[in-house]
Short mmCIF file of C-alpha atoms and ligand atoms in Angstrom, two decimals:
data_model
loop_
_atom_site.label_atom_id
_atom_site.label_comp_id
_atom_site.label_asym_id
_atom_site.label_seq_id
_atom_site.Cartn_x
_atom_site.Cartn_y
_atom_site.Cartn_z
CA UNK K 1 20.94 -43.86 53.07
CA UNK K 2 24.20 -43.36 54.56
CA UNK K 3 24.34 -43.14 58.77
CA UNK K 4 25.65 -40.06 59.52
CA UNK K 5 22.37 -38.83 57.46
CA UNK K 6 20.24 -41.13 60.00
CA UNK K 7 22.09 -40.38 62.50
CA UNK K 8 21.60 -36.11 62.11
CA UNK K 9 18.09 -36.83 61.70
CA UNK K 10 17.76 -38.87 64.65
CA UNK K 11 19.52 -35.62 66.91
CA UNK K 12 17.75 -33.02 65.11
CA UNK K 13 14.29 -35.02 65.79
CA UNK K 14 15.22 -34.94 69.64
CA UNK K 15 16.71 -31.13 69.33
CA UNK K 16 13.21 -30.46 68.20
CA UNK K 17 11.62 -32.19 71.39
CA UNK K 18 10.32 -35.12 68.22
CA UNK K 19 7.99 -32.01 67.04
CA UNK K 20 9.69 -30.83 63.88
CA UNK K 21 7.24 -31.67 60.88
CA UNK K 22 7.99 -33.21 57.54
CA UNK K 23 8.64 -30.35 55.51
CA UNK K 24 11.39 -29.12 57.68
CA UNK K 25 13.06 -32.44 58.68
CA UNK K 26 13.01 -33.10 55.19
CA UNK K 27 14.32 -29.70 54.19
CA UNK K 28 17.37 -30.25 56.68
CA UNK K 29 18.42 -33.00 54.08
CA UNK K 30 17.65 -32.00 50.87
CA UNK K 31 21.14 -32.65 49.78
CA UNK K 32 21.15 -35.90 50.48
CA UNK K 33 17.72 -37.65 49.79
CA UNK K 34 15.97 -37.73 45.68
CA UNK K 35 12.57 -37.23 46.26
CA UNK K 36 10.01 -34.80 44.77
CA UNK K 37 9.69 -32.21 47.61
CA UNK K 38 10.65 -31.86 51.17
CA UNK K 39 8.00 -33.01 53.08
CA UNK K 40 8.39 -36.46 50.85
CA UNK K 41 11.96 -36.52 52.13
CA UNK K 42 10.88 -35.76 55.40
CA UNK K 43 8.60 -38.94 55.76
CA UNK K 44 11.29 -41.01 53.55
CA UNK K 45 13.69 -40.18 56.42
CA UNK K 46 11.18 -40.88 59.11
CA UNK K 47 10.72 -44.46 57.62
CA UNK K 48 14.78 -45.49 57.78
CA UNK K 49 15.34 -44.01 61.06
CA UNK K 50 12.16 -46.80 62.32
CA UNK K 51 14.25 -49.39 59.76
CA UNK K 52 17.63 -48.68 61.23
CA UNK K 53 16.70 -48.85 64.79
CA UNK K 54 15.95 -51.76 66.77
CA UNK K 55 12.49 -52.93 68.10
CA UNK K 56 12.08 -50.46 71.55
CA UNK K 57 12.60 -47.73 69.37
CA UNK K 58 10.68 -48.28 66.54
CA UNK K 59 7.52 -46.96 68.00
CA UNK K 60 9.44 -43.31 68.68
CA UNK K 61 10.37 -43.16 64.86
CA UNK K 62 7.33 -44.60 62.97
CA UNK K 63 4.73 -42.47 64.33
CA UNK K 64 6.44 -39.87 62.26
CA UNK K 65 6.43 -41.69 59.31
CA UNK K 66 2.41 -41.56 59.30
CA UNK K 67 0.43 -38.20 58.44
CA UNK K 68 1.46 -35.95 60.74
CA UNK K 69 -1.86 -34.67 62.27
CA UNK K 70 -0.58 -31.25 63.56
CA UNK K 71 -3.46 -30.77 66.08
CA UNK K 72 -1.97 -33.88 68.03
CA UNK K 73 1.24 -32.54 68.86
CA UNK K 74 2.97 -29.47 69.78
CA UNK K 75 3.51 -27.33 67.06
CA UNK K 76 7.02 -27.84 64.64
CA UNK K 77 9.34 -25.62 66.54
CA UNK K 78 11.29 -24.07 63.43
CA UNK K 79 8.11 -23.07 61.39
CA UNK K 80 5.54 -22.94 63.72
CA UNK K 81 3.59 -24.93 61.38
CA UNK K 82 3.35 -22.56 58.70
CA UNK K 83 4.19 -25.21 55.77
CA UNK K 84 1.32 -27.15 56.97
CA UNK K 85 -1.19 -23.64 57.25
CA UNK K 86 0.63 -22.91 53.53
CA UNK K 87 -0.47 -26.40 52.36
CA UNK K 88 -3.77 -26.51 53.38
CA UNK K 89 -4.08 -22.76 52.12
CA UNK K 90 -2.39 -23.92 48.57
CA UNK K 91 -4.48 -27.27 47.98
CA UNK K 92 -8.02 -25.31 48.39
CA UNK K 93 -5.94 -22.59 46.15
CA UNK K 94 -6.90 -19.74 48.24
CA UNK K 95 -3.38 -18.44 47.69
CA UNK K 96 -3.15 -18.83 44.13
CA UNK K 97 -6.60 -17.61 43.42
CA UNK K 98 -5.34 -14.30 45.80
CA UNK K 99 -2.41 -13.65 43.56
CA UNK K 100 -4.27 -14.22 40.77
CA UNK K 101 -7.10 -11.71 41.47
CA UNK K 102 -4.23 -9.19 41.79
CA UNK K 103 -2.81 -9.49 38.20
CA UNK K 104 -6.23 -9.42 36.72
CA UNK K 105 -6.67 -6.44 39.17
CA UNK K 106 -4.11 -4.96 37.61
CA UNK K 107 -4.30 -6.08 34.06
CA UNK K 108 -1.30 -7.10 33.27
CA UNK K 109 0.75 -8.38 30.59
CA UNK K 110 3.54 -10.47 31.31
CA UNK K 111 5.51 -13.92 30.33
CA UNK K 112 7.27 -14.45 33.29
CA UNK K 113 7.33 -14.11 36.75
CA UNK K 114 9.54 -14.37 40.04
CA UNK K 115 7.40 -15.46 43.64
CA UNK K 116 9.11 -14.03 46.73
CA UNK K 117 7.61 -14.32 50.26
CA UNK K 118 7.45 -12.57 53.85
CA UNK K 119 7.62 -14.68 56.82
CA UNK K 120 8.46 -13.72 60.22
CA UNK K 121 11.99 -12.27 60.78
CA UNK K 122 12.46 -14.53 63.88
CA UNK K 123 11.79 -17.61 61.87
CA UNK K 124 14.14 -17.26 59.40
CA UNK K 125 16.61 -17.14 61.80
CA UNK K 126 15.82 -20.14 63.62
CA UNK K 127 15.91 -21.84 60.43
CA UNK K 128 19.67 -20.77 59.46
CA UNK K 129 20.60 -20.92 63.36
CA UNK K 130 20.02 -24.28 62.92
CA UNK K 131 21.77 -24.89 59.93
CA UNK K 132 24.57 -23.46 61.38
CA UNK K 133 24.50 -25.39 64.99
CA UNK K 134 24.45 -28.67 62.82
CA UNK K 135 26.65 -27.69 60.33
CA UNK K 136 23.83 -28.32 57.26
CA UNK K 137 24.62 -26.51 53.87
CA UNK K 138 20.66 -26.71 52.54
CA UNK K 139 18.13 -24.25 51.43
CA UNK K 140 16.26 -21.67 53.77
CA UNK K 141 12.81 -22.09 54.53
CA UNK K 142 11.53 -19.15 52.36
CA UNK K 143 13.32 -20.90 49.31
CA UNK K 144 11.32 -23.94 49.89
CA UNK K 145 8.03 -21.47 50.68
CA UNK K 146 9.07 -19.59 47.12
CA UNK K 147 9.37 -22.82 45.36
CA UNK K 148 6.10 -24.70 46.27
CA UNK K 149 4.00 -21.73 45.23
CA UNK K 150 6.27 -20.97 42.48
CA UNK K 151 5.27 -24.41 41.26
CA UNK K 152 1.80 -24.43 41.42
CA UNK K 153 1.43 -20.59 39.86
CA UNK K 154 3.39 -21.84 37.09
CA UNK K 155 0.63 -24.68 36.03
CA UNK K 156 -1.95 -22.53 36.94
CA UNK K 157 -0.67 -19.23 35.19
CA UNK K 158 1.22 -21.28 32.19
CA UNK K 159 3.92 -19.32 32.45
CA UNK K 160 7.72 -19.78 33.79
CA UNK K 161 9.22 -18.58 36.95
CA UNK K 162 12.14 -16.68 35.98
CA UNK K 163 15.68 -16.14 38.51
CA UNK K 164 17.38 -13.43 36.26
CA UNK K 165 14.76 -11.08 34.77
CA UNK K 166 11.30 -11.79 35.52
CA UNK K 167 8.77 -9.18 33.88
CA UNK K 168 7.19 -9.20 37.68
CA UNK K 169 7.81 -10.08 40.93
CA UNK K 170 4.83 -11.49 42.80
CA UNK K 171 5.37 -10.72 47.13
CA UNK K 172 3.30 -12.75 48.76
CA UNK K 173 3.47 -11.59 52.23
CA UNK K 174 2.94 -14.44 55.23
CA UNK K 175 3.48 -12.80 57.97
CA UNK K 176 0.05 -13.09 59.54
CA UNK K 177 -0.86 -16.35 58.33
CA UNK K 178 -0.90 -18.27 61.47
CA UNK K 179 -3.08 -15.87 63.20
CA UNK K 180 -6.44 -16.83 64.30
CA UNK K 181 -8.57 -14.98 62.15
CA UNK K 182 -11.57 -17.19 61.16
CA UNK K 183 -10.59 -17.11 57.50
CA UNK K 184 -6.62 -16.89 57.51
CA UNK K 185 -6.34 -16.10 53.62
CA UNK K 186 -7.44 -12.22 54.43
CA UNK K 187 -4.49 -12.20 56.72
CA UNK K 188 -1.99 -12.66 53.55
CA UNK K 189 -1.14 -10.01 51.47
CA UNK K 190 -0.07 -9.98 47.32
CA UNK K 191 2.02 -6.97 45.92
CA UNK K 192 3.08 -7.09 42.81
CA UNK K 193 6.56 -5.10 41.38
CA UNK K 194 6.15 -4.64 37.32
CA UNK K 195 9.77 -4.46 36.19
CA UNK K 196 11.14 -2.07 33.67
CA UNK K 197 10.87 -2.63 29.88
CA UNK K 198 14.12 -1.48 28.08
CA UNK K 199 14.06 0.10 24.31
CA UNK K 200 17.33 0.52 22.46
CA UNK K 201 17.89 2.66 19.20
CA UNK K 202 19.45 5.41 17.40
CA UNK K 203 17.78 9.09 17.66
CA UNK K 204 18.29 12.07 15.47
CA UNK K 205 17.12 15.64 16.11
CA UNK K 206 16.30 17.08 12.59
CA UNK K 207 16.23 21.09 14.01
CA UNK K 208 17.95 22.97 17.06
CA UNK K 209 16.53 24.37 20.03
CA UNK K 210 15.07 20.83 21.17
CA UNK K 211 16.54 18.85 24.41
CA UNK K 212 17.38 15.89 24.83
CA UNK K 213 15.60 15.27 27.91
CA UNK K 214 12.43 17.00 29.79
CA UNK K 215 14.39 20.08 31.51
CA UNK K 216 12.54 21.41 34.57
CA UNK K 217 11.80 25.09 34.86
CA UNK K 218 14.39 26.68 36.64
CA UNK K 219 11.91 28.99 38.74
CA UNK K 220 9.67 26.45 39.92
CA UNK K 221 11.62 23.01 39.55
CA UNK K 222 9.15 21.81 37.47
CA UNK K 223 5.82 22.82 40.07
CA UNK K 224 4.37 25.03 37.31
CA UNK K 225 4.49 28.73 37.31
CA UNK K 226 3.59 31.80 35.24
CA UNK K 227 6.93 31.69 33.75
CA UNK K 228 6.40 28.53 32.12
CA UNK K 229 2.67 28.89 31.58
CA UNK K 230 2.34 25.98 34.32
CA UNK K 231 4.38 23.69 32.46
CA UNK K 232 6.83 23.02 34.46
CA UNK K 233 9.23 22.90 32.25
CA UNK K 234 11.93 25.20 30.04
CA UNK K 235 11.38 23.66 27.01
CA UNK K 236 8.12 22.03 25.60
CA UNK K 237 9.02 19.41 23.62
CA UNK K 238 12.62 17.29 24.43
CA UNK K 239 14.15 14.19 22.81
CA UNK K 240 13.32 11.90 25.34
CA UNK K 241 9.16 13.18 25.59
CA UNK K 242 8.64 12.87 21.83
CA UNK K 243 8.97 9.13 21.77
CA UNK K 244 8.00 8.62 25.48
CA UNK K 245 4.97 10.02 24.82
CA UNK K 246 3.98 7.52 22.20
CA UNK K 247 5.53 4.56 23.71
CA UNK K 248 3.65 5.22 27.38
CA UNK K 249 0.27 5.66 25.55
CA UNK K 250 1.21 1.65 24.07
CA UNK K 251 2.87 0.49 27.15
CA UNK K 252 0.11 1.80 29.92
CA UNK K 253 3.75 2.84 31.57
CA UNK K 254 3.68 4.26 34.80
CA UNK K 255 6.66 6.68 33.89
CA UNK K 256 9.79 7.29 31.32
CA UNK K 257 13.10 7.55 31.69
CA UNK K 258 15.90 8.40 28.94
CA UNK K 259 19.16 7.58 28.41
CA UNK K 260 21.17 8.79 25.73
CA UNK K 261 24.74 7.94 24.95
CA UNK K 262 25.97 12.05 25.54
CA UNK K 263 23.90 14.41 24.44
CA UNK K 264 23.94 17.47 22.10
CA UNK K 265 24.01 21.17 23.52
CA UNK K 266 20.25 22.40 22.64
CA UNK K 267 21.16 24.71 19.99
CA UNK K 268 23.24 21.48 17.67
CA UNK K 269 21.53 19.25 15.88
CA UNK K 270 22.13 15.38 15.87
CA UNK K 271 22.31 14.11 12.08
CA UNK K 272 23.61 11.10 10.04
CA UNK K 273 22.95 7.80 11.61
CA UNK K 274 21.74 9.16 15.01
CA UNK K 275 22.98 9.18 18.74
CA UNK K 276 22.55 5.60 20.85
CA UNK K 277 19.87 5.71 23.39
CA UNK K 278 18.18 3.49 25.81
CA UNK K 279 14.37 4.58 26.60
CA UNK K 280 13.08 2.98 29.91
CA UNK K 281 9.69 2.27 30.49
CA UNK K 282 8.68 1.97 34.13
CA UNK K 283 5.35 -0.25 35.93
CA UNK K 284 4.45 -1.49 31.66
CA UNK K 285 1.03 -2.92 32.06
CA UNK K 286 1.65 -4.20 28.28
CA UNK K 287 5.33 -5.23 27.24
CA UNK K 288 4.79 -7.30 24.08
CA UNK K 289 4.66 -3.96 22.26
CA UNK K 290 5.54 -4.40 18.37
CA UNK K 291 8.10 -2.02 18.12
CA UNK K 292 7.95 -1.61 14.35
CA UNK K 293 4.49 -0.16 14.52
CA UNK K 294 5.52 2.19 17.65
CA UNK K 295 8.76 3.60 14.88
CA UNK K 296 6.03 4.77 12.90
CA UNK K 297 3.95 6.02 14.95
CA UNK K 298 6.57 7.58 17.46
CA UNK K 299 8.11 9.07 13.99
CA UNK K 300 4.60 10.63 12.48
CA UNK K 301 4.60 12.39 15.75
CA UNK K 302 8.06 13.65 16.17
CA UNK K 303 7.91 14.26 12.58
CA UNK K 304 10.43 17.46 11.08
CA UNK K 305 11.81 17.56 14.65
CA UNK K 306 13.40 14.18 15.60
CA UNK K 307 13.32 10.90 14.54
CA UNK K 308 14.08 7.13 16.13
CA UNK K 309 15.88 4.30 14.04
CA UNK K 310 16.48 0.32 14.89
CA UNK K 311 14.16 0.60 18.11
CA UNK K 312 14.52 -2.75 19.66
CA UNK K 313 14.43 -4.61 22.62
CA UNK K 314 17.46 -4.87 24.90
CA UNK K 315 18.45 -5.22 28.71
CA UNK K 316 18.71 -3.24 31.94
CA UNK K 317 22.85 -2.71 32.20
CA UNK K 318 22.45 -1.59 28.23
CA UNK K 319 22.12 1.88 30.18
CA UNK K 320 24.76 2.10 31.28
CA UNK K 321 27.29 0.49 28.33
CA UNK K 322 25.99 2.89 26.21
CA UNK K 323 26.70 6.18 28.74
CA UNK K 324 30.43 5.13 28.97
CA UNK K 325 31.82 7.66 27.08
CA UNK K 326 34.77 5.43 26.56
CA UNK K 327 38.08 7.15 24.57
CA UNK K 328 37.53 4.85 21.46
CA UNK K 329 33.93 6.90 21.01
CA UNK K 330 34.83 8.96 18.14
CA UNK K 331 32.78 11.44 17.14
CA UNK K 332 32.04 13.70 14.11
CA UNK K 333 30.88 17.54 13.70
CA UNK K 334 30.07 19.82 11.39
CA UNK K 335 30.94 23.44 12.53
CA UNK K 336 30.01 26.41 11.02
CA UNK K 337 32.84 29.14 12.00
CA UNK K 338 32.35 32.91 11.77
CA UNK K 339 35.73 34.92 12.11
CA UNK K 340 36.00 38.59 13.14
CA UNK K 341 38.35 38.91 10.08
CA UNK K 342 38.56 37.97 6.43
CA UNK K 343 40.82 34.40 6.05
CA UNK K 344 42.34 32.76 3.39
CA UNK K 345 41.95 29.41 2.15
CA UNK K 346 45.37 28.32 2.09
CA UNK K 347 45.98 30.08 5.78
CA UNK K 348 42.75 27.38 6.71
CA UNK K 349 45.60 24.68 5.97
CA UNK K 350 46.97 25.17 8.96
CA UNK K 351 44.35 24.02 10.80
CA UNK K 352 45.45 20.35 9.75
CA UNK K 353 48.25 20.50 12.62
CA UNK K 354 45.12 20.21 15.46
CA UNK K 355 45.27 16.95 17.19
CA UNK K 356 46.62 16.74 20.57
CA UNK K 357 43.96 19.47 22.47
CA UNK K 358 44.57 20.20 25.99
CA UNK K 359 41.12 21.78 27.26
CA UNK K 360 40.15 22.84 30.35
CA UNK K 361 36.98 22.61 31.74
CA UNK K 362 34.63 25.42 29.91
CA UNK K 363 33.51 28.38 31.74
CA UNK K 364 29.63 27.74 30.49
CA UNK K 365 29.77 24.15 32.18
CA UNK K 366 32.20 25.15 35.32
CA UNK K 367 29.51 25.84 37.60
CA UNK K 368 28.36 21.69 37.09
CA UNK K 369 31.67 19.82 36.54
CA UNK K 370 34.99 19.38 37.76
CA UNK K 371 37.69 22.24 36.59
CA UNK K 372 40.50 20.14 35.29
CA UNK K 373 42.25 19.57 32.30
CA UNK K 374 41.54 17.00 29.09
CA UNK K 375 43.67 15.85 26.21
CA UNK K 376 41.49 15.15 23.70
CA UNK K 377 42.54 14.03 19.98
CA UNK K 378 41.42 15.30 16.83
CA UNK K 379 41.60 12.49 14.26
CA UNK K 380 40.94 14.68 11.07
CA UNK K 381 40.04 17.59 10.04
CA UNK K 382 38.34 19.23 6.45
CA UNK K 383 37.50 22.96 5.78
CA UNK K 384 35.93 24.66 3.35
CA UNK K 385 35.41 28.27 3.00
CA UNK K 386 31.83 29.43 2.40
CA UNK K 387 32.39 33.80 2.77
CA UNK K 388 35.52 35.47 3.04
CA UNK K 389 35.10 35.34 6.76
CA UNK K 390 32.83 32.03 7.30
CA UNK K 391 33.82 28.82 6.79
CA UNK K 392 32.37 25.23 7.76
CA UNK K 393 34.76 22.86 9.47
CA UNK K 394 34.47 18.87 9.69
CA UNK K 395 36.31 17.85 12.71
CA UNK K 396 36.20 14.19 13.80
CA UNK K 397 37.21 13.96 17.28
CA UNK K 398 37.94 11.45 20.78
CA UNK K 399 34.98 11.88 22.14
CA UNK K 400 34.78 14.57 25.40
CA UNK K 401 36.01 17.28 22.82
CA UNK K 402 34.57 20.46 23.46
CA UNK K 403 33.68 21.74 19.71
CA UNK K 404 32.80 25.34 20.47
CA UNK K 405 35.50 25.72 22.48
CA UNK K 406 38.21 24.43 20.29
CA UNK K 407 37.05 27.21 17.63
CA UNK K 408 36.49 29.69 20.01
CA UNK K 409 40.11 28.96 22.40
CA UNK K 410 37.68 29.58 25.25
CA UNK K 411 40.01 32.64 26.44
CA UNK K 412 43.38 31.02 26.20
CA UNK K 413 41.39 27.19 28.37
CA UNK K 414 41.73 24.98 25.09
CA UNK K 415 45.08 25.03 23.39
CA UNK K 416 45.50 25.06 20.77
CA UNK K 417 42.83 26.07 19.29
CA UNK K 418 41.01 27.71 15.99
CA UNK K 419 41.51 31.16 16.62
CA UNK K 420 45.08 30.94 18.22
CA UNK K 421 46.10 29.24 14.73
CA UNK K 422 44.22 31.96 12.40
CA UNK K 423 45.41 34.71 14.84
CA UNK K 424 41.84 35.81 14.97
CA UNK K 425 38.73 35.32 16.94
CA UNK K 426 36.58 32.74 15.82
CA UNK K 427 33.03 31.69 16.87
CA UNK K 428 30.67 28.44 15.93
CA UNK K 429 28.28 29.78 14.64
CA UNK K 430 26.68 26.28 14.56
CA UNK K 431 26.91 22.85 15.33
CA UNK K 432 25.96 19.37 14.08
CA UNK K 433 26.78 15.86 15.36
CA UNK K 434 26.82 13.92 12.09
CA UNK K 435 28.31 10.77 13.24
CA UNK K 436 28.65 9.40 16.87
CA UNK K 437 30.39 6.03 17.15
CA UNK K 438 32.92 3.62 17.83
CA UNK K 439 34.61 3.29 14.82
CA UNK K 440 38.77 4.66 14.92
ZN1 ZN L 1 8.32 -27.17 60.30
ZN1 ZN L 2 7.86 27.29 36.16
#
């Protein structure tokens, strides 16, 4: 052990009036001493300090290298003693068996988990203060409190703590542990945070009139009222409730959330290989749900009205990847366009010149986003004349393209547009998405 180590240990021993315990002595050095925890490190340190020092003061150093018996002393002045109360309160297991009467509580399902603790505010200050005063670059106390009860809960729970994405995070509040309540263990607290489970996949909605997601009646904000026969809601079935529904029921899910990359006006339907969409299950009692069984089931029950392709697995920021309605999104339609005149098929040809559209913001939507003005590109176009005045138009577009719009020239706001071209007013009658993607 190097000098300046011995040394620091030797000031910070008589900072801490020689009262400092093991655990925190040891902690102050954990950068500079191999051993298997802090409190080893502390007594390893205790033991050179008595080595390196002469006779007189080898009686001030080696007491500390014995069991520290905290009754004899005055308490350690950075943690008031709590690693010792923490010890005690982890080798009898009273902690563990706490947290673990909480997951069985709750019945839960999980295969990892993070352990975070409370302590006293003022403690953890202390604790960096001195870090700082003695310029140390180690670990806080609550990472060393997080650690030695994350070890333990790992043998005892057989499974892994986990830094980036547990499946819970176990609190374990300490705050009144040092009190003097006869039995200190009812002083601590467990809470337990059940993260999110995240389902990926590709939707389709077979008919119109469906949202995508639950839509609040307007009268009563979703309260229930006569004018949604106390449903709360506009619509009665949506996108997102069809397979939430189904996957809650598996999941014992506290509450869904849907995410879907766009979304269709009501009144189009979403064909051909679907629309990307993340489904988000929050508080999952169960997560090791087998997702190929849930397709089926989810799909009997949506069945005729929407469907739910390649569900999988996949991660929190997938959210918001797939919402990025980044310019390479292409997407496809399938229009059906009504015309207050007869047309020709050969004037239809001149449709083929779309592709630069500048479109400002529609008047249906203006009241909810920004008036400005997009340039949108229309990649290709197809036609094909079904009446002498209706004919269905294939359009594969940047996404942010306002179909009904385009067709319709939205009273002069997208230009060019369908009707300016066939000099005639033109309506969409309806709308498909039949291909949503990120293929040029
Ligand atoms: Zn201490
Ligand atoms: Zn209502």
């Amino acid at each position: 052990m190097d000098s300046e180590t011995i040394k620091k240990a030797m000031d910070l021993i008589e900072l801490t009036n020689e009262n400092i315990c093991d655990h925190c002595l040891g902690r102050k050095f954990s950068d500079k001493i191999e051993a298997e925890n802090n409190q080893e490190r502390g007594k390893i340190l205790r033991k050179e300090i008595a080595i390196s020092n002469n006779s007189s003061n080898l009686e001030k150093y080696e007491k500390y290298g014995k069991d520290r018996k905290y009754e004899k002393y005055e308490k350690c002045p950075i943690c008031e003693d709590i690693l010792l109360k923490i010890d005690e309160n982890l080798k009898n297991e009273a902690i563990l068996e706490k947290i673990i009467a909480k997951i069985e509580y709750l019945d839960l399902e999980f295969n990892n988990f993070l352990l975070g603790s409370k302590i006293p505010k003022e403690m953890l200050q202390k604790d960096e203060d001195l870090n700082n005063e003695l310029d140390l670059d180690v670990e806080n106390i609550k990472k060393e409190i997080n650690r030695e009860i994350g070890k333990l809960l790992e043998k005892k729970l057989q499974k892994e703590v986990e830094f980036e994405n547990p499946d819970i995070v176990i609190m374990v509040d300490l705050n009144n542990i040092l009190k003097t309540n006869p039995n200190p263990i009812d002083e601590v607290k467990v809470r337990i945070q059940i993260n999110p489970i995240f389902i990926e996949g590709r939707y389709l909605k077979l008919i119109r009139g469906i949202p995508q997601t639950k839509w609040p009646c307007r009268k009563c904000k979703g309260r229930g009222c006569k004018d949604c026969n106390d449903t709360g809601k506009m619509y009665e079935e949506s996108v997102e409730e069809l397979i939430s529904e189904i996957v809650l029921k598996n999941s014992y899910g506290r509450s869904a959330k849907f995410h879907g990359a766009g979304r269709e006006d009501i009144d189009v339907r979403m064909l051909g290989t679907g629309r990307p969409f993340v489904l988000e299950i929050k508080e999952p009692k169960v997560r090791n749900l087998n997702l190929e069984k849930i397709a089926i089931e989810v799909n009997e029950h949506s069945a005729g009205k929407t469907q739910y392709n390649d569900l999988k697995f996949t991660y929190r920021n997938r959210k918001a990847e797939i919402k990025v309605s980044s310019p390479d999104t292409y997407k496809t339609y399938r229009a059906l366009v009504e015309c207050d005149q007869e047309v020709e098929e050969d004037k239809l040809e001149k449709l083929q010149t779309l592709n630069i559209i500048k479109q400002q913001t529609p008047q249906r939507v203006a009241h909810r986003r920004a008036d400005k003005i997009r340039t949108r590109e229309v990649k290709n176009i197809s036609t094909n004349l079904i009446d002498s005045k209706t004919f269905e138009l294939i359009i594969k577009t940047q996404g942010g393209l306002y179909i009904k719009e385009l067709i319709s020239s939205d009273d002069g706001r997208s230009k060019p547009s369908v009707s300016e071209l066939l000099e005639l007013k033109a309506i969409c009658k309806e709308l498909d998405v039949i291909e949503v993607g990120n293929d040029r």
